[in-house]
mmCIF file of C-alpha atoms in Angstrom:
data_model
loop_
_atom_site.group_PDB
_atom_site.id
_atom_site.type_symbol
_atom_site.label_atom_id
_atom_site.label_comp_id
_atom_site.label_asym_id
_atom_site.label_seq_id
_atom_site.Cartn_x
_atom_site.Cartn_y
_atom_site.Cartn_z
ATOM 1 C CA UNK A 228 0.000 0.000 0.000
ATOM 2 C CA UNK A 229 1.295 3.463 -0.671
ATOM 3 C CA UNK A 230 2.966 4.554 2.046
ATOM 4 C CA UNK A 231 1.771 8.495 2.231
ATOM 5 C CA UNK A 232 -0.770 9.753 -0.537
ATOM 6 C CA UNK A 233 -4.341 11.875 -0.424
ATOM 7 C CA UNK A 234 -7.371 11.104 -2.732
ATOM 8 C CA UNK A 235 -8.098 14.604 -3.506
ATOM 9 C CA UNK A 236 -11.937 15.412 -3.579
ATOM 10 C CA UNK A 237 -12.103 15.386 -6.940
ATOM 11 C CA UNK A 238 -16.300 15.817 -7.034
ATOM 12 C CA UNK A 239 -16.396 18.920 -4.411
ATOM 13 C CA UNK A 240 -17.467 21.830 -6.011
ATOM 14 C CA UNK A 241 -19.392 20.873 -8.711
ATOM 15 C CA UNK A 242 -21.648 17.673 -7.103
ATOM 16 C CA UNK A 243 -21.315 18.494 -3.772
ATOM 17 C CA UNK A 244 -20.245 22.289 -1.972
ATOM 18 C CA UNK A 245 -16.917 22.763 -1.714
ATOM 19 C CA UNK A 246 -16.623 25.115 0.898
ATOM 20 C CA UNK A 247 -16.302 23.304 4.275
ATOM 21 C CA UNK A 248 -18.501 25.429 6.476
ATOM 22 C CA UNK A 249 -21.372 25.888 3.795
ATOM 23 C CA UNK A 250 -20.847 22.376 3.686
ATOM 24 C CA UNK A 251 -20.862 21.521 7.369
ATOM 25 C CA UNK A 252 -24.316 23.589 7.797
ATOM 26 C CA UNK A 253 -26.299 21.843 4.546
ATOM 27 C CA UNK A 254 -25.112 18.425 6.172
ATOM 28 C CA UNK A 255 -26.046 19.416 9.954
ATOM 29 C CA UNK A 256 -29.658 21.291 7.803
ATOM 30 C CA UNK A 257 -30.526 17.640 6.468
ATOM 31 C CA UNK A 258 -29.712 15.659 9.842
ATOM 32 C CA UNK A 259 -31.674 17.854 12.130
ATOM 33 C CA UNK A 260 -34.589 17.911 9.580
ATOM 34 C CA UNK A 261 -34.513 13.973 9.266
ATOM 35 C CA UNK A 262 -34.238 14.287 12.972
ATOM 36 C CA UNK A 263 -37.282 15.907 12.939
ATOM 37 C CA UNK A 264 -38.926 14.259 10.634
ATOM 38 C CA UNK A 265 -38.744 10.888 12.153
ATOM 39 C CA UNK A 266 -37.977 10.827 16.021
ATOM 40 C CA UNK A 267 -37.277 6.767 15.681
ATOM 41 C CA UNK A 268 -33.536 6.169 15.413
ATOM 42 C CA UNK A 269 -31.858 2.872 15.268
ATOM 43 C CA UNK A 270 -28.146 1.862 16.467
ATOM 44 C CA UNK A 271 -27.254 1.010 12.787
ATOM 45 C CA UNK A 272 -24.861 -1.854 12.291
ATOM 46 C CA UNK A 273 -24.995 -0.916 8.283
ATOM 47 C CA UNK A 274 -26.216 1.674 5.888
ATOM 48 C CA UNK A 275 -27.545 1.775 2.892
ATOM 49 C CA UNK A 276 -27.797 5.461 1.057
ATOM 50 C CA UNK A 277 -27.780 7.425 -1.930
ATOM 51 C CA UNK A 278 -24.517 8.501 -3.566
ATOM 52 C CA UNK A 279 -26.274 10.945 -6.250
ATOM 53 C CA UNK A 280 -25.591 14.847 -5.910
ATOM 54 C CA UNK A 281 -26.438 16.503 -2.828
ATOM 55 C CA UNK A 282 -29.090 18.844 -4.252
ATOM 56 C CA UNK A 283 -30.778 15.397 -4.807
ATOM 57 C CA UNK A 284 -29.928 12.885 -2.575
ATOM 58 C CA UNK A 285 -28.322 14.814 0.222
ATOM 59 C CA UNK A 286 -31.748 14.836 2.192
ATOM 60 C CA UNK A 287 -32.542 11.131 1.696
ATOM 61 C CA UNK A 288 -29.068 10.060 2.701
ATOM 62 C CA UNK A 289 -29.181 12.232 6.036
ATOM 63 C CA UNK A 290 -32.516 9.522 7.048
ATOM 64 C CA UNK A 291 -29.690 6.793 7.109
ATOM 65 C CA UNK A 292 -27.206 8.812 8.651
ATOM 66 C CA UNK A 293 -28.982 10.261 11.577
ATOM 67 C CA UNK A 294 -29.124 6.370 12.727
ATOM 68 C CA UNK A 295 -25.371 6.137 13.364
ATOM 69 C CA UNK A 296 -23.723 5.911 16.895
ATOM 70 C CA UNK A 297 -20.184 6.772 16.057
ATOM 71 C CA UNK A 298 -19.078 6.318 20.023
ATOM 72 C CA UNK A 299 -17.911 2.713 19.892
ATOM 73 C CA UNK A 300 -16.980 2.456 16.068
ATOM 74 C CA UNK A 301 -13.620 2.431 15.296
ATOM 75 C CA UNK A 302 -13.917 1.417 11.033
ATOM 76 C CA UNK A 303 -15.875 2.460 8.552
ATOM 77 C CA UNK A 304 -16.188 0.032 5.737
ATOM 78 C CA UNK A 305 -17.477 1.560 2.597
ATOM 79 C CA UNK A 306 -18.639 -0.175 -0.115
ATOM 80 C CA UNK A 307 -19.600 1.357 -3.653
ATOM 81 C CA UNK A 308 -20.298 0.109 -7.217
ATOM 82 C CA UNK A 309 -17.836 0.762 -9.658
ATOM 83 C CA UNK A 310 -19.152 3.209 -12.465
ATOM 84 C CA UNK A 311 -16.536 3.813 -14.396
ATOM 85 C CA UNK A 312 -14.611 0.719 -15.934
ATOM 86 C CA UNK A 313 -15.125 -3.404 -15.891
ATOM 87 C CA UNK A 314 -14.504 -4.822 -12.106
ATOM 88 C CA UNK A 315 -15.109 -8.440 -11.408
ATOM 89 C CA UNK A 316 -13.848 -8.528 -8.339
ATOM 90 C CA UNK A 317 -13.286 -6.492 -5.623
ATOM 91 C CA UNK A 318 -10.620 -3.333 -5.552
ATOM 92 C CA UNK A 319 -9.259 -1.517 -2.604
ATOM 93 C CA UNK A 320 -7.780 1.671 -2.416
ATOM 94 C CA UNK A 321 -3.833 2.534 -2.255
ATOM 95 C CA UNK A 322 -3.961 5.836 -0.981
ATOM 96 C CA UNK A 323 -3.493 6.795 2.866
ATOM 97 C CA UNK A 324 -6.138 9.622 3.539
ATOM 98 C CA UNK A 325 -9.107 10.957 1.659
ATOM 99 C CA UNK A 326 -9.960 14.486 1.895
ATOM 100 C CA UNK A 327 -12.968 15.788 2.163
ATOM 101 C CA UNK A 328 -13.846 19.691 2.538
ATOM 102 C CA UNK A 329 -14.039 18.755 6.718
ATOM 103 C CA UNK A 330 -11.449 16.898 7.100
ATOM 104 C CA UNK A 331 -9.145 14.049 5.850
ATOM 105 C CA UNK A 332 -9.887 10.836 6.588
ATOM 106 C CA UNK A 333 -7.849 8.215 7.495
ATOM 107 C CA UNK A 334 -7.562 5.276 5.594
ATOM 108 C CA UNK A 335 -7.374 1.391 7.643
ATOM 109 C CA UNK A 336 -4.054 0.588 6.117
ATOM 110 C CA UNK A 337 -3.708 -2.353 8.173
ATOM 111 C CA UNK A 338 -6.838 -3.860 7.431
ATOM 112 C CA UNK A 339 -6.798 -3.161 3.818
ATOM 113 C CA UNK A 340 -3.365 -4.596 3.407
ATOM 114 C CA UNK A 341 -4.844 -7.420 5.294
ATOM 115 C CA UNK A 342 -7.931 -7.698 2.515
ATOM 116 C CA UNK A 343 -5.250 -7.671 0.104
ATOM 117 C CA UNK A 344 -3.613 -10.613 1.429
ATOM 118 C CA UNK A 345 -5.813 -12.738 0.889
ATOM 119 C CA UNK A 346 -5.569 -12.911 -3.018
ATOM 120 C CA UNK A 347 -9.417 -11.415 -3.646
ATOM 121 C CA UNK A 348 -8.838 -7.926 -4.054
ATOM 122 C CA UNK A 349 -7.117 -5.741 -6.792
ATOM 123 C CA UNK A 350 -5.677 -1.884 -6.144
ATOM 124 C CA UNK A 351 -7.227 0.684 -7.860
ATOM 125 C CA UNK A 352 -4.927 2.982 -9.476
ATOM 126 C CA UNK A 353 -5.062 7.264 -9.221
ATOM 127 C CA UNK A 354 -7.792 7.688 -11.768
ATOM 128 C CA UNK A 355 -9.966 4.944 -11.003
ATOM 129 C CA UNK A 356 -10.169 5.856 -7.489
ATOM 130 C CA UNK A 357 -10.445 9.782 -8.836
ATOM 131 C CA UNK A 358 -13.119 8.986 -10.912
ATOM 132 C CA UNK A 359 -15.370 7.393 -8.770
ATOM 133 C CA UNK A 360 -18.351 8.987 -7.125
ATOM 134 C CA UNK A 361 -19.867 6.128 -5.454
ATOM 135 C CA UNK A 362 -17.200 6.065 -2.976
ATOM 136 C CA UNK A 363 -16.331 10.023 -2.718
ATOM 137 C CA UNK A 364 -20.419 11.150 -2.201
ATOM 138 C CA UNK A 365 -20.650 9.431 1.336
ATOM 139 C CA UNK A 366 -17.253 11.162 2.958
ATOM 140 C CA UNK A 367 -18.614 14.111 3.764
ATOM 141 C CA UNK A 368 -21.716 12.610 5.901
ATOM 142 C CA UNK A 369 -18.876 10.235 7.314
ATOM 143 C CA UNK A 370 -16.969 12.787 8.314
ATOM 144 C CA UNK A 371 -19.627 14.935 9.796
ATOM 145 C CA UNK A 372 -20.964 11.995 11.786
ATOM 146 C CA UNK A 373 -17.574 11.060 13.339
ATOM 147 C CA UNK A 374 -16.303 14.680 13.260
ATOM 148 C CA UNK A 375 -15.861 14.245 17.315
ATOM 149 C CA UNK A 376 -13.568 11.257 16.798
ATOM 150 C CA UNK A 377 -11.949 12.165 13.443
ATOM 151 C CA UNK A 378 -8.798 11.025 14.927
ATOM 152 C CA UNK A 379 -10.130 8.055 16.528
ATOM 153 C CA UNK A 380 -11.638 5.903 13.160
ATOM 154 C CA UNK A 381 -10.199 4.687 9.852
ATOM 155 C CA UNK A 382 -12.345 3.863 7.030
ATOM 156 C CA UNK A 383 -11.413 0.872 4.384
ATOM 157 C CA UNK A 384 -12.879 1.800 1.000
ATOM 158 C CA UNK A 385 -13.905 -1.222 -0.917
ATOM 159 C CA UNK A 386 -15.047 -0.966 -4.767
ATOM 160 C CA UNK A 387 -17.623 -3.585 -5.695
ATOM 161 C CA UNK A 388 -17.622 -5.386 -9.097
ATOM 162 C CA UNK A 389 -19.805 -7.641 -10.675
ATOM 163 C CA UNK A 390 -19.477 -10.572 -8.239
ATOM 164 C CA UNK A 391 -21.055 -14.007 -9.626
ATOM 165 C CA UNK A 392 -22.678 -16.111 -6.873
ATOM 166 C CA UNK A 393 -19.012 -17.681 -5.881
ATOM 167 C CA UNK A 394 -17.694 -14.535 -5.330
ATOM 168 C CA UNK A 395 -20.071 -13.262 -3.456
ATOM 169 C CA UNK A 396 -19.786 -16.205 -1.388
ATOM 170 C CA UNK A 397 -16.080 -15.775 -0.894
ATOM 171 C CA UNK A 398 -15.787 -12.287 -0.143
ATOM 172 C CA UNK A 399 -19.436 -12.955 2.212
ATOM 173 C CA UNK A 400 -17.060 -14.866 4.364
ATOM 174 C CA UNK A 401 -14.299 -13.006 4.537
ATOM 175 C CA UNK A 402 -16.393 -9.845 5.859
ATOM 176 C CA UNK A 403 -18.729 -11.787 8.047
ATOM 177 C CA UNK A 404 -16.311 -11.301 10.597
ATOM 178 C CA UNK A 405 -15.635 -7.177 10.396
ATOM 179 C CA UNK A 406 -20.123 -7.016 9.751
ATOM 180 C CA UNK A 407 -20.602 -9.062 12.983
ATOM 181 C CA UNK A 408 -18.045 -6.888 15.254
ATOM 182 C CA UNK A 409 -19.483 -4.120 16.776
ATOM 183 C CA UNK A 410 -16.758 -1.592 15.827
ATOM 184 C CA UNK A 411 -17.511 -1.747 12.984
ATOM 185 C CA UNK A 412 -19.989 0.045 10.774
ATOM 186 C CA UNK A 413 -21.154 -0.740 6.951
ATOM 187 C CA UNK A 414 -22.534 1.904 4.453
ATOM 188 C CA UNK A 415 -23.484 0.847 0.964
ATOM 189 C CA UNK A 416 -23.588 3.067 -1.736
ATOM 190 C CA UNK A 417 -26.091 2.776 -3.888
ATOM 191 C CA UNK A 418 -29.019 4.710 -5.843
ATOM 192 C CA UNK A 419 -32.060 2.982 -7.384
ATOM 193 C CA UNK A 420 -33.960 3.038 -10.385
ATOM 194 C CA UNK A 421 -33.086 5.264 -13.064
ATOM 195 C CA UNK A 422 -35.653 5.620 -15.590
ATOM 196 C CA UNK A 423 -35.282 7.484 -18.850
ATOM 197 C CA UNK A 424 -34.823 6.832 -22.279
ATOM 198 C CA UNK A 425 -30.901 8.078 -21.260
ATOM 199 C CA UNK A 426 -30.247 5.211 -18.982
ATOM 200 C CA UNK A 427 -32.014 2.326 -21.803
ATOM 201 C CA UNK A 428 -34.815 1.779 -19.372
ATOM 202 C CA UNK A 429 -38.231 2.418 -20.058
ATOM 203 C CA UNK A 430 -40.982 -0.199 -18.807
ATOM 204 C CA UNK A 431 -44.430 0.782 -17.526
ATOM 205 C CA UNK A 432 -47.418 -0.895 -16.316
ATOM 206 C CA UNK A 433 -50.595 1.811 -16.883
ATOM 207 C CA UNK A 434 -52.371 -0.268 -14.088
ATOM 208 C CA UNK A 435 -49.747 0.656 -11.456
ATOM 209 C CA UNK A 436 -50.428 4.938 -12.079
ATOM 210 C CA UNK A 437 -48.307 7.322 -13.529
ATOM 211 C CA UNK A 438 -44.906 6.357 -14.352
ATOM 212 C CA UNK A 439 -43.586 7.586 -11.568
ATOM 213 C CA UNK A 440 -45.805 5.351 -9.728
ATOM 214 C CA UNK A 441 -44.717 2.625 -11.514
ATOM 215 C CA UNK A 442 -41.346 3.265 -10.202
ATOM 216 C CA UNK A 443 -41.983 3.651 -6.808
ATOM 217 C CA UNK A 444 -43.859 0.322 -7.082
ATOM 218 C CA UNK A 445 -41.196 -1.393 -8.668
ATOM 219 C CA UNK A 446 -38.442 0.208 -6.145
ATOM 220 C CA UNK A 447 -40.225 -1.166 -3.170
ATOM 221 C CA UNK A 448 -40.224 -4.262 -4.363
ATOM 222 C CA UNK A 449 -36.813 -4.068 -4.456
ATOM 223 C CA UNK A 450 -36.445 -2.755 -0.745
ATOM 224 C CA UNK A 451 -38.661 -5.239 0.590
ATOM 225 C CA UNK A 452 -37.068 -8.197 -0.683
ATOM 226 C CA UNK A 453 -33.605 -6.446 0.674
ATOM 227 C CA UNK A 454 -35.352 -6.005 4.052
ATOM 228 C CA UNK A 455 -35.991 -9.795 4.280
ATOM 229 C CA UNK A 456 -32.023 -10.404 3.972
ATOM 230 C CA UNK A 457 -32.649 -13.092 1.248
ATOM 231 C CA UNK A 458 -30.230 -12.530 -1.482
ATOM 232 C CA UNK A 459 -31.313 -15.854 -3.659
ATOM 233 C CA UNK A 460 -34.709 -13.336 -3.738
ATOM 234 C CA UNK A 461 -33.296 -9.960 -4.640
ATOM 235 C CA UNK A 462 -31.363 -11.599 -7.624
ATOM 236 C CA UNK A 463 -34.621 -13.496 -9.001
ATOM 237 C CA UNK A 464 -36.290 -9.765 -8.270
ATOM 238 C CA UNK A 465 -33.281 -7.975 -10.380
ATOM 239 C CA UNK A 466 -33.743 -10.683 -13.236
ATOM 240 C CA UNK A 467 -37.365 -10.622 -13.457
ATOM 241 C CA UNK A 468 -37.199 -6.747 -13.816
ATOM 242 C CA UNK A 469 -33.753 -5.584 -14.528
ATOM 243 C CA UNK A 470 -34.426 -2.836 -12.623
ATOM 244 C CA UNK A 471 -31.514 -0.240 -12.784
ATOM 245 C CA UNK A 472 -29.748 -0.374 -9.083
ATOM 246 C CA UNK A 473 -26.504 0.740 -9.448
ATOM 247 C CA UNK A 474 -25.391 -0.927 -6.403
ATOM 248 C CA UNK A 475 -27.088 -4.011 -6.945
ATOM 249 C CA UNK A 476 -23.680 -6.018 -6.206
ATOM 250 C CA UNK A 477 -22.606 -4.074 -3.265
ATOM 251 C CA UNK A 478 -26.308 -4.463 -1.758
ATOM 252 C CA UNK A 479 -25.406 -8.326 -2.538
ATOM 253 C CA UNK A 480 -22.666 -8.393 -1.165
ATOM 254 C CA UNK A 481 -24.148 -7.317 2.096
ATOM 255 C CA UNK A 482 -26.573 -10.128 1.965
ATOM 256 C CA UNK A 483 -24.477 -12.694 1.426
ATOM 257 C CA UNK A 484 -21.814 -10.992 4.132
ATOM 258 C CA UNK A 485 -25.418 -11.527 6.427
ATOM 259 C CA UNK A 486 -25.555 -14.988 4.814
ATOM 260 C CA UNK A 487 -22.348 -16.002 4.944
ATOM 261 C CA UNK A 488 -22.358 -14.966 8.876
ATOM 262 C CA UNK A 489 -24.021 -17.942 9.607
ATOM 263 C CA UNK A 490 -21.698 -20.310 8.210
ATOM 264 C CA UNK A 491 -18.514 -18.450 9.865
ATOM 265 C CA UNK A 492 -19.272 -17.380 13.120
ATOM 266 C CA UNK A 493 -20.482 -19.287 16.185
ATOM 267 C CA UNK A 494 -24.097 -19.333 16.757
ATOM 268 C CA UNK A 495 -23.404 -17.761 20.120
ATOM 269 C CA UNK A 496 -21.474 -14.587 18.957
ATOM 270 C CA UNK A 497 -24.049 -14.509 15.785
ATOM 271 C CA UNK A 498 -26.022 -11.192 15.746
ATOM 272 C CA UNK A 499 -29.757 -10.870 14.802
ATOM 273 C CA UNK A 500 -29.803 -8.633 12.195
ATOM 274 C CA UNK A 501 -32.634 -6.248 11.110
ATOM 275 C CA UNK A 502 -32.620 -4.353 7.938
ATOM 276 C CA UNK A 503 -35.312 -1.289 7.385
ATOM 277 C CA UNK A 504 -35.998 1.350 4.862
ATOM 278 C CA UNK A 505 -36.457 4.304 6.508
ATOM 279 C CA UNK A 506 -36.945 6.739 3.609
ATOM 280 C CA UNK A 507 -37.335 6.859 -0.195
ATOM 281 C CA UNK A 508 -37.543 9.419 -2.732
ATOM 282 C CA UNK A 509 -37.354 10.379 -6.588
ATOM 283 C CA UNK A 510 -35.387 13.224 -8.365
ATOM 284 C CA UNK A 511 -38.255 13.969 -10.578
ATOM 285 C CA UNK A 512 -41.821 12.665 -10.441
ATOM 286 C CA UNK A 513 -42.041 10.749 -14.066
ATOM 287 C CA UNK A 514 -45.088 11.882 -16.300
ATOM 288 C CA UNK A 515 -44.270 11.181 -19.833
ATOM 289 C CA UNK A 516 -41.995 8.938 -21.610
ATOM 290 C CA UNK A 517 -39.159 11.882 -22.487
ATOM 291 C CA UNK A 518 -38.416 12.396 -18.802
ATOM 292 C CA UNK A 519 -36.584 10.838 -16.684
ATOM 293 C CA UNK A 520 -35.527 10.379 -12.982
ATOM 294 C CA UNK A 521 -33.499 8.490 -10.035
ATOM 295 C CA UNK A 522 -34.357 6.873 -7.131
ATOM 296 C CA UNK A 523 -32.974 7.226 -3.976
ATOM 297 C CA UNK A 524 -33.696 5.044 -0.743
ATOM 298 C CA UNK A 525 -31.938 5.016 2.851
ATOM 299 C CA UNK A 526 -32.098 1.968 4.903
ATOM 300 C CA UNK A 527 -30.455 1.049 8.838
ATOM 301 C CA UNK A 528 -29.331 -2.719 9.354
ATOM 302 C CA UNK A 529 -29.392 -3.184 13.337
ATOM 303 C CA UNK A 530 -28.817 -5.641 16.077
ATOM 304 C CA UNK A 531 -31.640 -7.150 17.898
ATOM 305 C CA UNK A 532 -32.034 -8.869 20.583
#
């Protein structure tokens, strides 16, 4: 791993503010209005949120946020979908910090050079890493959420490919671990549905509504088949309606890390997990078949019990 490099914020400034204290009030605006939006709040063990621009998904993202406890967490794995070129497997990061208009934050060195050990995982190099916004669009709320221990956590950056079943097996097991110790938190990047003749994806059913209503029907599918932690059913759900989730594999890969649990750690130790959506929303409300619009969701994975 390199042994002293930043990951410049590459998408601050024009998908995100760039300015840290305009910033640090839009991120603290969203989090007290989810706040008061919704007075339940969960310990979460794992997020998932939206990694679109703020002016769109900023809001949603802050539902999933708001849930974290950042007291006893000492990593932050992040896992993203890789945008930008082919990835079958999975690709870690070789840079030491990531900046963010905040602060830097510090890269797990030692755990990622342990992931790397093991013969699954690939580097990415300078432009790959540059380019990608999956990864870049959740350090900000990071960093605000664990601004009062910035010195105290490390985050391991993980880029998700298109894992087959195997895979996803594999790299399930190898994570189970890190997803079942409580100092450690998940967050999984991911948008849903885009719809639009601009992203080749088009269907509608005029019995469900309005298009838009279509999509919203279609994307909770989606979310409830996620919140039963059943990843055989979310892939029969993605084949029967190839339904545009960008972060369908890194969503996977979180079920099958759940699944996978099972197998790998002692039924004593095992946590009960619990996965909820907690909010969902579209950039544009779909009318006619020249628009087009994304879909964002949050969702919290606790423990129970």
């Amino acid at each position: 791993m390199s042994s002293n490099s930043i990951r410049e914020a590459s998408h601050a400034g024009s998908w995100y503010e760039s300015d840290g204290k305009h910033l640090d009030q839009q991120l603290s605006t969203w989090l007290v209005d989810a706040n008061n939006t919704s007075n339940t709040k969960c310990k979460a063990r794992a997020i998932i949120a939206p990694h679109a621009g703020y002016n769109y998904s900023g809001p949603t993202a802050a539902f999933a946020y708001k849930n974290i406890d950042p007291t006893d967490i000492d990593r932050v794995f992040l896992l993203g979908p890789s945008h930008h070129y082919s990835l079958d497997n999975c690709a870690l990061t070789n840079h030491t910090q990531y900046q963010t208009p905040l602060y830097n934050i510090q890269i797990d060195t030692q755990t990622s050079t342990d992931l790397y050990r093991t013969g699954l995982f690939s580097i990415m190099d300078q432009q790959q890493d540059s380019d990608e916004h999956s990864l870049e669009m959740h350090l900000p709320y990071i960093a605000k959420v664990f601004e009062r221990k910035r010195k105290d956590f490390r985050l391991i950056p993980i880029l998700v490919g298109s894992l087959d079943s195997s895979k996803l097996e594999k790299y399930g097991q190898l994570l189970a671990p890190y997803l079942c110790d409580p100092k450690n938190l998940f967050v999984i990047s991911s948008d849903f549905c885009h719809w639009g003749r601009r992203f080749s994806y088009q269907p509608h059913n005029p019995a469900d509504g309005e298009i838009w209503q279509f999509i919203e029907k279609l994307d909770h599918q989606g979310m409830e088949l996620i919140e039963k932690l059943t990843l055989s059913d979310f892939h029969k759900y993605l084949r029967s309606t190839d339904n545009t989730i960008c972060g369908r594999y890194p969503i996977s890969l979180l079920l099958a890390t759940i699944e996978q649990s099972k197998k790998v750690i002692p039924s004593s130790q095992l946590p009960k997990f619990l996965m909820q959506f907690v909010k969902y929303a579209q950039s544009n409300r779909v009318k006619k078949s020249n628009d087009s619009s994304v879909s964002y969701a949050s969702a919290v994975l606790t423990v129970i019990g």
